[in-house]
Coordinates of C-alpha atoms in Angstrom, one line a residue:
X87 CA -9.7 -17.3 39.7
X88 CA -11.1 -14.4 37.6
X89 CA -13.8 -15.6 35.3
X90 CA -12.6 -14.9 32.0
X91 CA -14.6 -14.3 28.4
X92 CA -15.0 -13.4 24.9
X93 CA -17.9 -11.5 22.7
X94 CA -17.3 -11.8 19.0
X95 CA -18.8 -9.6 16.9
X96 CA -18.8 -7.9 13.4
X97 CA -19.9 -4.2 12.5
X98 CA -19.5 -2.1 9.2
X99 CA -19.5 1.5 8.9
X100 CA -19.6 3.9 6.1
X101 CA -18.7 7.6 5.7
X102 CA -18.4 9.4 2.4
X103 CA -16.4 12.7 2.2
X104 CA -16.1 15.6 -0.5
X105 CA -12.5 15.3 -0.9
X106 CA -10.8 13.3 -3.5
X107 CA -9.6 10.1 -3.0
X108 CA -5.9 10.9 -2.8
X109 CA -6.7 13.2 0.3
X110 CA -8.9 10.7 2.1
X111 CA -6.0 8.1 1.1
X112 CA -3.3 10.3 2.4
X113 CA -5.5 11.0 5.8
X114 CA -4.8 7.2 6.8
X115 CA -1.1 6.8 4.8
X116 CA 0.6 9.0 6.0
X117 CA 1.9 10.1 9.8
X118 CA 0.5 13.9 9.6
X119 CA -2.8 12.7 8.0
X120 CA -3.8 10.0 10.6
X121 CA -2.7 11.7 13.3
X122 CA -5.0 14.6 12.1
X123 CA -7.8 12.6 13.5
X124 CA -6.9 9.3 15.0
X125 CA -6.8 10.2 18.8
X126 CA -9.0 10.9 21.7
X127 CA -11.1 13.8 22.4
X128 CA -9.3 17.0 22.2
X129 CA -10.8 18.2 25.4
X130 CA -9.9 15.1 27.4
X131 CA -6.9 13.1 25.7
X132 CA -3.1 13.6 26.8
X133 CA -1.0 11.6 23.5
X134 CA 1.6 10.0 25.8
X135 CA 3.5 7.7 22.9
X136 CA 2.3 7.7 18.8
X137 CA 4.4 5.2 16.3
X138 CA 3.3 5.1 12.6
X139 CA 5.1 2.4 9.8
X140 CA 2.5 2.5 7.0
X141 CA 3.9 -0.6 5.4
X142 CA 2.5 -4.2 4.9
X143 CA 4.5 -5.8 7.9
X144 CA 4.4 -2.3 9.3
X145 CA 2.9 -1.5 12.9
X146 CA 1.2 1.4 14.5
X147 CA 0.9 2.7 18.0
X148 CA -1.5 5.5 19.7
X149 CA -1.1 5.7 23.5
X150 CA -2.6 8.8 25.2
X151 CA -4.6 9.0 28.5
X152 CA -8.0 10.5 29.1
X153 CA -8.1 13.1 31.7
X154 CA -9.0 11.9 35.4
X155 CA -9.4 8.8 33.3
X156 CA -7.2 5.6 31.9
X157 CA -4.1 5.2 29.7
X158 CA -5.5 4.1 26.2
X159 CA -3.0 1.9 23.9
X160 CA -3.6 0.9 20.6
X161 CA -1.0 -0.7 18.6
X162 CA -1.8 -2.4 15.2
X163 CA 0.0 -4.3 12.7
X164 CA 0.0 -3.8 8.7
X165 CA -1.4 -7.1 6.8
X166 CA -2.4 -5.6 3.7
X167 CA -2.2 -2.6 1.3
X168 CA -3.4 -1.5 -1.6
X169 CA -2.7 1.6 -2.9
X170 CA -5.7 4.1 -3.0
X171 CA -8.1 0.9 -2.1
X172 CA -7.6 -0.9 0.9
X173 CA -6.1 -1.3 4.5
X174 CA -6.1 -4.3 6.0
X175 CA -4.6 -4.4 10.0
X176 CA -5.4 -6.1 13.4
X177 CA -5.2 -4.6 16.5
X178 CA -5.1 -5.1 20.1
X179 CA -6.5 -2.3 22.1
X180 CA -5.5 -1.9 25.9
X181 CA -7.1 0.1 28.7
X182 CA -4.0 0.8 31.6
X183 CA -1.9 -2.4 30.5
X184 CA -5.1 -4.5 30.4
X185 CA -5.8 -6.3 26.6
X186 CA -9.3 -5.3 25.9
X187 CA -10.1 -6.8 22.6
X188 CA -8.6 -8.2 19.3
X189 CA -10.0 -6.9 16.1
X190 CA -9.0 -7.2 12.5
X191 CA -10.1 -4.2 10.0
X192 CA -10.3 -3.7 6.5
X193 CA -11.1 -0.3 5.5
X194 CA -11.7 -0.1 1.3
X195 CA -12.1 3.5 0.1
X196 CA -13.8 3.8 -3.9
X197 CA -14.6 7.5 -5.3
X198 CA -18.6 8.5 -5.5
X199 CA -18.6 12.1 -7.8
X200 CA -16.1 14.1 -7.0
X201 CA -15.7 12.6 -3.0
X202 CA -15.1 9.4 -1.5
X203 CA -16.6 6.5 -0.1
X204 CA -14.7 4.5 3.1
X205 CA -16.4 1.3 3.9
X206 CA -14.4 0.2 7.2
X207 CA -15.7 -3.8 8.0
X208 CA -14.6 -4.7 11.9
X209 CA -14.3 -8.3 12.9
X210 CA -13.5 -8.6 16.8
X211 CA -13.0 -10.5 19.8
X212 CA -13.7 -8.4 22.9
X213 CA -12.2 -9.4 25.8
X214 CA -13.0 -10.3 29.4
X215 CA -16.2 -8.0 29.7
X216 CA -14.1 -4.8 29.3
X217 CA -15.6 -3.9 25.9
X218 CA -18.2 -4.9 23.8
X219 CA -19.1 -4.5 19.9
X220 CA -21.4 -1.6 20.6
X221 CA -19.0 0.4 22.4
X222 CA -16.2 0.0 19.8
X223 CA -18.8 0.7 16.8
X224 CA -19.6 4.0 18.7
X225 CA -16.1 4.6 19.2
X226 CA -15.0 3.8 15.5
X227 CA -18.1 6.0 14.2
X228 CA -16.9 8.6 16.2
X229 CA -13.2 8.7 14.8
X230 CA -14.8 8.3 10.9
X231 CA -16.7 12.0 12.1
X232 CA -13.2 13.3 13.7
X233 CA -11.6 12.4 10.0
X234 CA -14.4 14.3 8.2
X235 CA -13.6 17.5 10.2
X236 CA -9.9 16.9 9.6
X237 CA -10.7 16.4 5.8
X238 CA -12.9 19.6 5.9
X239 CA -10.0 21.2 8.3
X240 CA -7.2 20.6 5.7
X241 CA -5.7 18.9 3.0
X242 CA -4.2 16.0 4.7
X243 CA -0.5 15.0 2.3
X244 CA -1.1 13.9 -0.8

């Protein structure tokens, strides 16, 4: 019998960007605009499947494989959305078919000057020994830098 287990954790992040909040709203609302930034390295990522329905009740999916490496699958489900203010979704992450970890996320976004400010809260329940909180605040911190270059890139839809 494979010894199983769970490591629950919470970490915050925040990021603020000079764009306006419409932009850094339309960055995670929109199917162009997330997938501007929301993927694996461009040096060592293949997208192999990418579903977006930006909707309370609404799911999303990002499937891709790293090169020489495993097939990554994240699919997520809409709970809450208010306009211009907050997302809030779970996901369950897989690494090649295996479930990883289950996380809720709430990501609020609030203007500071002429930018904005994304506080994105994680609460999550990592699975089994295949992930821990550290390696998914890394992970997370890492996609928050990938949208600021997409932000400074260009305009995501507004």
């Amino acid at each position: 019998m494979t010894k199983r287990s769970v490591t629950h954790a919470v970490f915050s992040l925040e990021r603020t960007y000079d764009a306006p909040p419409a932009r850094v709203w339309a960055a995670f609302a929109t199917d162009s605009g997330k997938a501007s930034w929301f993927s694996g390295p461009e040096d060592n990522w293949t997208p192999l499947e990418r579903a977006f329905d930006f909707r309370e009740g609404g799911r999303e999916r990002a499937r891709g494989k790293f090169h020489n490496g495993p097939v990554s699958d994240f699919r997520a489900h809409y709970h809450e959305i208010v306009e211009g203010q907050r997302i809030v979704f779970a996901y369950d992450m897989f690494i090649d078919d295996v479930r990883i970890s289950v996380s809720l996320q709430t990501v609020e976004l609030e203007p500071a000057g002429e930018g904005t400010r994304v506080k994105l809260t994680e609460q999550g329940a990592y699975l089994d020994g295949y992930d821990d909180a550290g390696a998914r605040e890394r992970g997370t911190a890492g996609l928050l830098d990938q949208l600021g270059v997409a932000l400074e890139r260009a305009p995501a839809e507004a």
